[in-house]
Coordinates of C-alpha atoms in Angstrom, one line a residue:
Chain Y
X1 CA 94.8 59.9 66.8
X2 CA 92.3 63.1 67.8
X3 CA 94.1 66.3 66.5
X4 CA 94.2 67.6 70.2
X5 CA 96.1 64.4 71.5
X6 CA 99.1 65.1 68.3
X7 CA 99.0 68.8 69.4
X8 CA 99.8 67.8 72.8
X9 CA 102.2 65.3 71.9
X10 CA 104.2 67.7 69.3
X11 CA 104.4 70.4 72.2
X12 CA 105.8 67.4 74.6
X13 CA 108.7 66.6 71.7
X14 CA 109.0 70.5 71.1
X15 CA 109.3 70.6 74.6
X16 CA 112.2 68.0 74.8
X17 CA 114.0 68.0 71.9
X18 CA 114.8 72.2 73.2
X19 CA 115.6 70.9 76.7
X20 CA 118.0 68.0 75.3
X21 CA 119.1 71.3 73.7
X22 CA 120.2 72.8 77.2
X23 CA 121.7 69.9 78.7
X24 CA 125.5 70.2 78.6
X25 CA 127.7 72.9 78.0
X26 CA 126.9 76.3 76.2
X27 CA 126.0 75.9 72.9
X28 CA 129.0 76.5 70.1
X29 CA 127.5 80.0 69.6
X30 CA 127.6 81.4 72.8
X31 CA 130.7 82.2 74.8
X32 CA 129.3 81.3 78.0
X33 CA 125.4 80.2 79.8
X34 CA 123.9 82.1 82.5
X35 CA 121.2 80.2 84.5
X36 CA 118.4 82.5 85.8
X37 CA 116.4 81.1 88.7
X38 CA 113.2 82.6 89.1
X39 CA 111.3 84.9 86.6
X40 CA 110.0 87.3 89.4
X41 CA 110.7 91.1 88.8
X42 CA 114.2 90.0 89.6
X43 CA 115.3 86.8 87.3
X44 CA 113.1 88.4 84.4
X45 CA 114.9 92.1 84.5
X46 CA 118.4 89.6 84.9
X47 CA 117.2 87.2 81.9
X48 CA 116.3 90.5 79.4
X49 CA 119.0 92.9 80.7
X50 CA 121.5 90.4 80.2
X51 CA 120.9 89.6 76.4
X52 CA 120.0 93.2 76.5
X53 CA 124.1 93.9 77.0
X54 CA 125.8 90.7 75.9
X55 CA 124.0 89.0 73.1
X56 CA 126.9 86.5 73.0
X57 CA 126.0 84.8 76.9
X58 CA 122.9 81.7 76.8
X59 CA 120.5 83.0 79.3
X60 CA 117.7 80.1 80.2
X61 CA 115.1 81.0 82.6
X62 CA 113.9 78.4 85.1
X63 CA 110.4 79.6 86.1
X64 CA 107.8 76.9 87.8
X65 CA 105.0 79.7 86.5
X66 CA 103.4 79.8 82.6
X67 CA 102.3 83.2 83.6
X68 CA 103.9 86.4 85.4
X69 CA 101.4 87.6 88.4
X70 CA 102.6 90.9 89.5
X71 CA 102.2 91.5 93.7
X72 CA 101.9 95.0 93.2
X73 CA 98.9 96.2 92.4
X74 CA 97.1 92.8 93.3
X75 CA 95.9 94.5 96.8
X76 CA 93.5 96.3 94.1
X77 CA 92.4 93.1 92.9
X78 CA 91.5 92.4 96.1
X79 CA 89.5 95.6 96.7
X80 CA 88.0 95.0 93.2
X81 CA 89.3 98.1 91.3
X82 CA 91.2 95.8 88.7
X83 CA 91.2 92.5 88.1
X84 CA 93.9 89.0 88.2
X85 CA 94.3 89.3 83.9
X86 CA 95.3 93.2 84.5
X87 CA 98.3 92.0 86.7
X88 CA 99.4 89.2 84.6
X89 CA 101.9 89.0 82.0
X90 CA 103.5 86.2 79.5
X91 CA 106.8 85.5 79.4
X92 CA 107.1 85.4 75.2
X93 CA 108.7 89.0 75.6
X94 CA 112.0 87.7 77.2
X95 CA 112.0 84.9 74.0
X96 CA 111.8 87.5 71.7
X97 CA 115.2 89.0 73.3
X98 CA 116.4 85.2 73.2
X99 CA 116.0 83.9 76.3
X100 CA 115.2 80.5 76.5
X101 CA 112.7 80.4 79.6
X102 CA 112.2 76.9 81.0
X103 CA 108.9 76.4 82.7
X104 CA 110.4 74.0 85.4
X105 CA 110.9 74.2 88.6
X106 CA 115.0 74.0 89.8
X107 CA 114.8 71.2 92.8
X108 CA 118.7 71.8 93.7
X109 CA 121.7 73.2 92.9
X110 CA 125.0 71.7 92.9
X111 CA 127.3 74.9 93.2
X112 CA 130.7 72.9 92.8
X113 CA 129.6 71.3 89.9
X114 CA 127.9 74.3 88.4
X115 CA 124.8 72.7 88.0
X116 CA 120.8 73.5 88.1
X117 CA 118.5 69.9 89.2
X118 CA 115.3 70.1 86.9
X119 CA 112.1 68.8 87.9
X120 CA 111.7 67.8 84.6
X121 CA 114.3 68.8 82.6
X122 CA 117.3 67.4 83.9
X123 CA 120.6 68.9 84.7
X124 CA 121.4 72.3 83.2
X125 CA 124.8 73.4 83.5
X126 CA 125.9 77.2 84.0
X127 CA 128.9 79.4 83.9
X128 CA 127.5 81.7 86.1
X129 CA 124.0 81.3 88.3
X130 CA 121.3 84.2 89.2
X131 CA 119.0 82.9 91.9
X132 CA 116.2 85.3 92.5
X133 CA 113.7 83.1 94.8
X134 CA 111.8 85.7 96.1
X135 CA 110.3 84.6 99.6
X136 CA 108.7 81.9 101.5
X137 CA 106.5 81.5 104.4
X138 CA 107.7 80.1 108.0
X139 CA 104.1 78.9 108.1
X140 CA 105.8 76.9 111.7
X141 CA 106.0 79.8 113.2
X142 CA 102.2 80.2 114.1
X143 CA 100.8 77.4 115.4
X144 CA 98.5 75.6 113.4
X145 CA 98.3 77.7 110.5
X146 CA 99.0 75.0 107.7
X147 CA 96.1 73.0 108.5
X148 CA 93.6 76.0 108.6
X149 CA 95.1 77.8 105.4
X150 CA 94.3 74.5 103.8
X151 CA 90.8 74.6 104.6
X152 CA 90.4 77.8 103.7
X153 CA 89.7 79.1 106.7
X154 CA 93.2 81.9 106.8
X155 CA 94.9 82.6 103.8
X156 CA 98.4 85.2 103.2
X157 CA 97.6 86.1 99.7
X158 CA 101.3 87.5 99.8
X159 CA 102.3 85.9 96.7
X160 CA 100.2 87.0 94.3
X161 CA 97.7 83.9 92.4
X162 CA 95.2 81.4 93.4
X163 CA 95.2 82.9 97.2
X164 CA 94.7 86.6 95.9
X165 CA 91.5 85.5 94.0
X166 CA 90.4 83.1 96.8
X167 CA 90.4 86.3 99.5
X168 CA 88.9 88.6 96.6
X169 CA 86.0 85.8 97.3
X170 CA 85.8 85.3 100.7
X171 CA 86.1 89.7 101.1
X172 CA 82.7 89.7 98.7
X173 CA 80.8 87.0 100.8
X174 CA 81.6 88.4 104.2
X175 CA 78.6 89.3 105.9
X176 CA 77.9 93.7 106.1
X177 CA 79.4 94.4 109.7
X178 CA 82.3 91.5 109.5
X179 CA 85.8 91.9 110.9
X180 CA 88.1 91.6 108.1
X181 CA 91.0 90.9 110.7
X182 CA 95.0 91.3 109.1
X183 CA 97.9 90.7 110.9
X184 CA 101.4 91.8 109.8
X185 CA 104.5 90.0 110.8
X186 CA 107.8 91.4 111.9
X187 CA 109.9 93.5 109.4
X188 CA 111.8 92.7 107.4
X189 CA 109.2 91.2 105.1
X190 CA 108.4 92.0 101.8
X191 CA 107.1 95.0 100.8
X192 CA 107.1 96.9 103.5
X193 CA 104.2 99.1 103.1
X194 CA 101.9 96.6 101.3
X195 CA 99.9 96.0 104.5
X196 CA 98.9 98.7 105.5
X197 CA 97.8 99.7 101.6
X198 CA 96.0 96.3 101.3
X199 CA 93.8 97.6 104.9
X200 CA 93.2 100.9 103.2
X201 CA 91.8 99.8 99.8
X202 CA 89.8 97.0 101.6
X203 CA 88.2 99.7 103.6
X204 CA 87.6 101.7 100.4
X205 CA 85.5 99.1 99.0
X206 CA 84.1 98.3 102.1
X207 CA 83.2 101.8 103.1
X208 CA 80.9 101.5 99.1
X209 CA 79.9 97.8 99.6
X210 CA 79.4 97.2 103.0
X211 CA 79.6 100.3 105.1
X212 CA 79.0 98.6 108.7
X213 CA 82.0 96.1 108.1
X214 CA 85.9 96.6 109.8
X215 CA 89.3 96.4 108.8
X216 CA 90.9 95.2 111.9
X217 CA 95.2 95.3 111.5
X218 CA 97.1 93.5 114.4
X219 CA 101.1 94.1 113.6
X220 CA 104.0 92.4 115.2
X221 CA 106.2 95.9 114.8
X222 CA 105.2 98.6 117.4
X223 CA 104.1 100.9 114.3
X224 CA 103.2 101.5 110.6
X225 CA 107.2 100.3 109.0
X226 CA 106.3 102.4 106.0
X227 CA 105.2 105.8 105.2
X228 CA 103.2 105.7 108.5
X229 CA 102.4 109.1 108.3
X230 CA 100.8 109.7 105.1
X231 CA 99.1 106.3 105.7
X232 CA 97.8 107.2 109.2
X233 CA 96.4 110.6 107.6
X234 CA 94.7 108.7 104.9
X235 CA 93.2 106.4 107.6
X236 CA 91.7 109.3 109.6
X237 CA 90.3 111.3 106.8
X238 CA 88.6 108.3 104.5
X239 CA 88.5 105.5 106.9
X240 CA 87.1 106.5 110.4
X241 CA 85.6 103.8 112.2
X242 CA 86.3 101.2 109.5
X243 CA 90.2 100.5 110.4
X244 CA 91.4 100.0 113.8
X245 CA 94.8 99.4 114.2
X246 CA 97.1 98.0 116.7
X247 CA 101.2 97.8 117.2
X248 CA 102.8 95.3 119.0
X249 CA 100.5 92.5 118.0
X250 CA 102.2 89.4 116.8
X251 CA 100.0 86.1 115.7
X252 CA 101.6 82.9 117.3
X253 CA 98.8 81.1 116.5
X254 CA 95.2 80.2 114.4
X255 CA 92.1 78.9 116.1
X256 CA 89.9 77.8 112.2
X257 CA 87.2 76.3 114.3
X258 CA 86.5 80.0 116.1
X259 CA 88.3 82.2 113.1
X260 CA 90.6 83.3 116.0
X261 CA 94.2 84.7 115.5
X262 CA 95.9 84.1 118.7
X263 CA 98.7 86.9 119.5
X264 CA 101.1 87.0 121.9
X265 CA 99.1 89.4 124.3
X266 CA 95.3 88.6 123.1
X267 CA 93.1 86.3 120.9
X268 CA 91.1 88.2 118.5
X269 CA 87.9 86.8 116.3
X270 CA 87.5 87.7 112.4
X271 CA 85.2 87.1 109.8
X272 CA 88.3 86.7 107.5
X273 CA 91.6 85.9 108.8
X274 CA 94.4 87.4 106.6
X275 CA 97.6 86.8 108.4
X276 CA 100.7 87.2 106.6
X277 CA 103.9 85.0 107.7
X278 CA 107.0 85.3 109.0
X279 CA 109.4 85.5 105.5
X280 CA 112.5 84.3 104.1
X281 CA 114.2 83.8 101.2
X282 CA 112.7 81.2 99.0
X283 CA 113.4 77.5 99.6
X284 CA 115.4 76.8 96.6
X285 CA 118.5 79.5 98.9
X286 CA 117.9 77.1 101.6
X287 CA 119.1 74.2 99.5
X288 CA 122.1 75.9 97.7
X289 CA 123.4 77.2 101.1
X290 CA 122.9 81.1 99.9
X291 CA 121.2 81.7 103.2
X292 CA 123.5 83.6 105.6
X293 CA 122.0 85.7 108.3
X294 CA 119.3 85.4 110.9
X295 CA 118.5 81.6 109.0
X296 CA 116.8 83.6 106.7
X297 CA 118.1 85.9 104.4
X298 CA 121.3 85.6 101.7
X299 CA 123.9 88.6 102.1
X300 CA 125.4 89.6 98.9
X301 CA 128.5 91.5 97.8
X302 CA 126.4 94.9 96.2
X303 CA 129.0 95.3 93.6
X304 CA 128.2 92.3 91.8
X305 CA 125.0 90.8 93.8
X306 CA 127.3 87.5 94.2
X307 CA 126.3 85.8 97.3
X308 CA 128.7 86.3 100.2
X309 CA 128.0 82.2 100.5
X310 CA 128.4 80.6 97.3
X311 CA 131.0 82.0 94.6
X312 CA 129.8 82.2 91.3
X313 CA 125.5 82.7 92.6
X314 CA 124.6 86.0 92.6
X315 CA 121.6 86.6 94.7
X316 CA 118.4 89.2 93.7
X317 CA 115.4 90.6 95.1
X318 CA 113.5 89.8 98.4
X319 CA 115.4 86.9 99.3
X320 CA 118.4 89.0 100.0
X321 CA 120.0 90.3 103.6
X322 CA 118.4 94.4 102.4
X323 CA 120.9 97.1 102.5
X324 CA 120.4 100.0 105.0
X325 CA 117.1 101.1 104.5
X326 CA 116.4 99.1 101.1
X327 CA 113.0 97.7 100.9
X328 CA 112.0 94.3 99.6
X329 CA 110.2 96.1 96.8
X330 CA 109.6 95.1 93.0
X331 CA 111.8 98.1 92.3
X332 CA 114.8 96.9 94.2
X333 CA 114.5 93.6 92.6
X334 CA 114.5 94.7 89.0
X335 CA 117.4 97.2 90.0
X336 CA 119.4 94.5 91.8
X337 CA 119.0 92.6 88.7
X338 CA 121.2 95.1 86.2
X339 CA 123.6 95.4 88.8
X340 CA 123.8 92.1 88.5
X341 CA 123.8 91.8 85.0
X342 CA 126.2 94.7 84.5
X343 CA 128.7 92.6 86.7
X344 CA 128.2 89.2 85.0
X345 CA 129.0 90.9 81.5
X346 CA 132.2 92.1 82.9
X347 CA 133.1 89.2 84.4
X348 CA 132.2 86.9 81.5
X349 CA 134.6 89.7 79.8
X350 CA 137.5 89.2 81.9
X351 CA 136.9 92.4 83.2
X352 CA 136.3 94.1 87.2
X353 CA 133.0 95.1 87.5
X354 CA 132.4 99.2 88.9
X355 CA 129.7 99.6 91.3
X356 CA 126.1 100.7 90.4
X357 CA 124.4 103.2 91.8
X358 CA 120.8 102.3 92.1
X359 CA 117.6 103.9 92.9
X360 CA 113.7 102.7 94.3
X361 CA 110.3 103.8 94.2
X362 CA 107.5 102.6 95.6
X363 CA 103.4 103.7 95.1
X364 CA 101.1 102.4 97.5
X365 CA 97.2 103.2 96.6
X366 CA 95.5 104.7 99.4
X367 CA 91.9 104.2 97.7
X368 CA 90.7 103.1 94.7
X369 CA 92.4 106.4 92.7
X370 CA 94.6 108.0 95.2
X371 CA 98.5 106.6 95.9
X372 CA 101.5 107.7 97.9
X373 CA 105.1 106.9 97.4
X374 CA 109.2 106.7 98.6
X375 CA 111.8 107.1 97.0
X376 CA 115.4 106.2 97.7
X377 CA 118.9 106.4 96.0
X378 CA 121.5 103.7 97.0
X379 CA 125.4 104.6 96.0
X380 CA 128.0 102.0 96.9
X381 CA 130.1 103.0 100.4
X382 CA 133.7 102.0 99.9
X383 CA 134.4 102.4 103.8
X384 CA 131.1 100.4 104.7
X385 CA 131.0 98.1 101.9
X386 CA 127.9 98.1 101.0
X387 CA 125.0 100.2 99.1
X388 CA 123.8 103.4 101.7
X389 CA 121.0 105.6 101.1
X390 CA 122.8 108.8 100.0
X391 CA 122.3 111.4 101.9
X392 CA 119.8 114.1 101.3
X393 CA 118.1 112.1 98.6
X394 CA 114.6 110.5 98.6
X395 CA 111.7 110.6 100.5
X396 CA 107.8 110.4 100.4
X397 CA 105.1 112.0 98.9
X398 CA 103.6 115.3 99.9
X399 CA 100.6 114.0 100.3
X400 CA 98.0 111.3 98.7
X401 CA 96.9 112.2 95.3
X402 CA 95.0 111.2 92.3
X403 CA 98.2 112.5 90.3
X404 CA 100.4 109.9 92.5
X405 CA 98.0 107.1 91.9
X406 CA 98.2 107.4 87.9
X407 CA 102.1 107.7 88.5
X408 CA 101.6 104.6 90.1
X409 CA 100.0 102.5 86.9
X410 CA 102.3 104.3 85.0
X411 CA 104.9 102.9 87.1
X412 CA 103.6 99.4 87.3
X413 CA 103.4 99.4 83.2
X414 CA 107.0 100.7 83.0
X415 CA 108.3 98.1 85.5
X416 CA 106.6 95.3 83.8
X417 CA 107.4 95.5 80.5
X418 CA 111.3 96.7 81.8
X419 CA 111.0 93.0 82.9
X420 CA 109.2 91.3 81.1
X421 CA 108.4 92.7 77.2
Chain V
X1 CA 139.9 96.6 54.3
X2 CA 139.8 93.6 55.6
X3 CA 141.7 94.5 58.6
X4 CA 138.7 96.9 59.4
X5 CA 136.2 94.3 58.8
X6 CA 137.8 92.2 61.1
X7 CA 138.0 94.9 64.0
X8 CA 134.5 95.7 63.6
X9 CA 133.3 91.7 64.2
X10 CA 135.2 91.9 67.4
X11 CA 133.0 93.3 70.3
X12 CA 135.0 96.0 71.9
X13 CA 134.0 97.1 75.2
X14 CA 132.0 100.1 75.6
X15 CA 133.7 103.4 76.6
X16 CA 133.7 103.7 80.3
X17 CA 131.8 107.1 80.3
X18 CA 129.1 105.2 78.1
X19 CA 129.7 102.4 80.9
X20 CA 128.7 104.3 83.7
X21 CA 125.9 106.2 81.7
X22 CA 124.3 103.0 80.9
X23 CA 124.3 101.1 84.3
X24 CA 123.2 104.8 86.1
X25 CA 120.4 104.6 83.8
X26 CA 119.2 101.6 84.1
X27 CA 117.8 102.2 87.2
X28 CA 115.6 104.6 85.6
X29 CA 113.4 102.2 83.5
X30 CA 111.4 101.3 86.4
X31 CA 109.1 104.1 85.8
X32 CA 110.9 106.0 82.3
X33 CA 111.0 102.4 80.6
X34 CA 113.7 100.4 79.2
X35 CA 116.5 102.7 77.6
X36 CA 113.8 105.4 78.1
X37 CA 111.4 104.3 76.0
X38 CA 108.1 104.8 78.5
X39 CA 105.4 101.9 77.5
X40 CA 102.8 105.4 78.6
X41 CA 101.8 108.5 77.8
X42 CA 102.2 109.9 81.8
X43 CA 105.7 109.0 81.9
X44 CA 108.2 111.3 79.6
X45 CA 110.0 109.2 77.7
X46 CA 114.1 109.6 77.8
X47 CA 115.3 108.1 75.1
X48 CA 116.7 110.6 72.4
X49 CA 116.1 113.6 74.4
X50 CA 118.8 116.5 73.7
X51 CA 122.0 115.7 76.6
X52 CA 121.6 119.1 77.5
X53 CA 117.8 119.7 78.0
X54 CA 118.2 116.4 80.3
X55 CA 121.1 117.9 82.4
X56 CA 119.0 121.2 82.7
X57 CA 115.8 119.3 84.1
X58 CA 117.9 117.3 86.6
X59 CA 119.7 120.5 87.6
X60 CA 116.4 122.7 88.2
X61 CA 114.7 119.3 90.0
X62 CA 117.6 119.7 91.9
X63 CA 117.5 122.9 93.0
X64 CA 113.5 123.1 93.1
X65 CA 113.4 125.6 90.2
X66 CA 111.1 122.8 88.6
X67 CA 108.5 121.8 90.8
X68 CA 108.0 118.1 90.8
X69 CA 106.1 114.9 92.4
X70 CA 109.2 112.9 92.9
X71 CA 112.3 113.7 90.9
X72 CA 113.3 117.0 93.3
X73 CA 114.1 113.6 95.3
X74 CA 115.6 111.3 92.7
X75 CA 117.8 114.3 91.4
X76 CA 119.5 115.0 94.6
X77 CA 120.9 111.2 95.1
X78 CA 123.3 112.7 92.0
X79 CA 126.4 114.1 91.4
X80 CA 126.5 116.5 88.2
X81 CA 129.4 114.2 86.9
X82 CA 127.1 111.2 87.2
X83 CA 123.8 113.2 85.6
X84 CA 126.2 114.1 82.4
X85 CA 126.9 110.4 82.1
X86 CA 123.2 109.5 82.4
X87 CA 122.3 112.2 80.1
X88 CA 124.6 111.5 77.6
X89 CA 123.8 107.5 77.0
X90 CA 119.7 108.5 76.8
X91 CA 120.5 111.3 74.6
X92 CA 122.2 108.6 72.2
X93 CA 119.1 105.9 72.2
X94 CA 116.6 105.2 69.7
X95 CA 113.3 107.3 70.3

């Protein structure tokens, strides 16, 4: 036997023998298992924070993913100004806090039985489940876009990976004077303001590598959703002439054999066609039943995170119905995810859980250096039951800066090893 | 002896004060790091800092005495009640 072929077939036993290892109850030395779904910013901040405040509860992590991709700050991998191994991460951190992270992918969940279906490893068990899907496409919704996004010919790059690298290519080849032509779908979607900071640092690298070329943004809402101010003063001061933007635009359709996005009022021609979804939570809600509202999204109880659906789920991130002016940001997620935890520890305990006040920031880059931001703080409403902006907090940034967009890295180091190291 | 031993193997749970700290916190380590330890050298790390000094920043954030890029923002989302709590738990971490 080649040395390579007994590597590969030690990892596959490994790989078993600590899967056989899962199946069943929780082991003799923990006092109860926590299933994690997802190791997005929200099931990995779950997975740590967890072990973080009960070392006593088995957390296993179900990710389909060897590797972390961060969407934020991937729109500057698309521009160029950092590249795909910058934005990626491992997930031995969250091992060395003793989580066991399964790189599977769930297929179903049986809620009554409090069970997790394994692609390949079976049936895990749980005492309580964290499902943190993040989003997926309604790729139905506009005509004909499977069949073109599989040739290559439009492509979302909403979920950070293989797509982000694939329009990093196709943005380098187009032709000096192309239309790079985006279109936004109706909010809510997630991250609101990534759209409109994806046009801007396209145009910054156009406006150095191909100065004749456009950033052409068609969007289903009537306006900017997110910092629109700060956004449409960046536009006007770097980017004259190389964005053009217009409300009201909704694509209901792809033409690949004329690059045409077909809206609801107009068909417009691109040299790259970047057109972003319809969005709801992931597939793997769908299946458990979490979804609750508008057949898309999974409303939660805010004290705990536990799906208003399925007792004993608790629901994180994107994939859930947003409070009152929460975003479907990486922020949320990760703070969704310790209220989350802080409840399952109490109720693993015996104990009520109190409800967490939590906060969001967001940094959007502008150009290649220069970011803005919002902030919001979310206290629980006893009357309204839910989380609600407090009043008098938050807001956005006085205006672009250097200082902001070093905040920003800063920010996404912070957030990443907070979920991940 | 023995009676103490045994106490001390038995998790008890944490004060609610320390309870409340801690979750409040939490939310922090999306830019300060996790327990306020900050992965960088732009971002002030928490952890360990004086209770005090940390109520006196929040309060002057709050009331624009410190200028600021952001936390003028964050501060006013809290009551002082729930800025001593926070203050107290980072002042107790590991630097």
């Amino acid at each position: 036997m080649k040395r390579r072929d007994f590597l590969k077939l030690a990892g596959a036993a490994a790989g078993a023998s600590s899967l056989a290892e899962l199946a069943g109850c929780a082991g003799a030395s923990y006092k109860a298992r926590v299933v994690v779904v997802g190791g997005g910013f929200g099931g990995a901040t779950a997975a740590k924070y967890l072990r973080l405040w009960d070392s006593a509860i088995e957390v296993v992590l179900v990710e389909r993913a060897s590797l972390f991709t961060s969407c934020p700050l991937s729109n500057l991998v698309l521009a160029g100004f950092t590249a795909m191994d910058k934005i990626r991460q491992s997930y031995d951190g969250l091992r060395r806090h003793g989580v066991k992270v399964a790189n599977d992918e769930a297929t179903a969940i049986d809620a009554a039985k409090k069970i997790v279906r394994l692609e390949r490893g079976g049936d895990l068990s749980y005492d309580r489940l964290v499902v943190s899907p993040g989003v997926d496409f309604s790729f139905d919704e506009i005509q004909d876009y499977e069949p073109a996004m599989k040739a290559g010919k439009v492509l979302h790059a909403w979920k950070a990976g293989p797509q982000t690298v694939d329009l990093r290519r196709q943005l380098e080849q187009m032709r000096d004077g192309g239309v790079f032509l985006m279109s936004i779908p109706p909010a809510p979607y997630r991250c609101p303001p990534g759209p409109y900071e994806r046009a801007s640092v396209v145009a910054d690298y156009f406006k150095r590598a191909k100065p004749r070329a456009k950033v052409l943004v068609l969007d289903a809402n009537p306006d900017i959703t997110s910092k629109a101010g700060l956004f449409k003063t960046a536009w006007k001061d770097l980017y004259g002439g190389i964005i053009e933007y217009r409300g009201n635009c909704k694509a209901v359709g792809i033409d690949a054999a004329t690059m045409t996005v077909k809206c609801e009022v107009e068909d417009v021609r691109g040299d790259v066609l970047n057109v972003i979804p319809p969005q709801g939570a992931g597939d793997i809600a769908r299946q458990a039943g979490l979804i609750t509202t508008n057949n898309r999204w999974c409303d939660v109880d805010w004290r705990t995170m536990e799906s208003k659906a399925v007792p004993g789920v608790h629901v994180l991130g994107d994939a859930t119905l947003s409070g009152p002016a929460m975003p479907k940001s990486a922020s949320m997620a990760s703070n969704h995810a310790k209220i989350a935890a802080a409840a399952i520890v109490e109720i693993l305990a015996g104990r009520t859980p109190a409800p967490v006040q939590i906060l969001n920031t967001c940094y959007s880059f502008v150009s290649e250096k220069e970011a803005i931001r919002v902030s919001s703080v979310h206290a629980w409403d006893d009357k309204d039951r839910t989380l609600k902006a407090v009043p008098g907090s938050g807001g956005v940034s006085a205006a672009r800066s250097e200082a902001e967009g070093g905040y920003a890295w800063s920010w996404a180091r912070n957030i990443w090893a907070d979920s991940l190291a | 002896m023995l009676v103490l031993a045994a106490a001390a193997l038995v998790a008890t749970p944490i004060a609610a004060q320390d309870l409340q700290g801690r979750n409040l916190a939490a939310s922090c380590a999306i830019c300060h790091g996790t327990e306020g330890r900050s992965v960088t050298k732009d971002m002030v790390p928490l952890a360990g800092l004086p209770r005090e000094h940390i109520v006196r920043q929040m309060q002057d954030f709050k009331s624009g005495k410190r200028p600021a890029t952001v936390m003028h923002q964050i501060a006013k989302g809290y009551t002082e009640a729930q800025i001593e709590a926070m203050a107290g738990w980072f002042a107790a971490q590991k630097r």
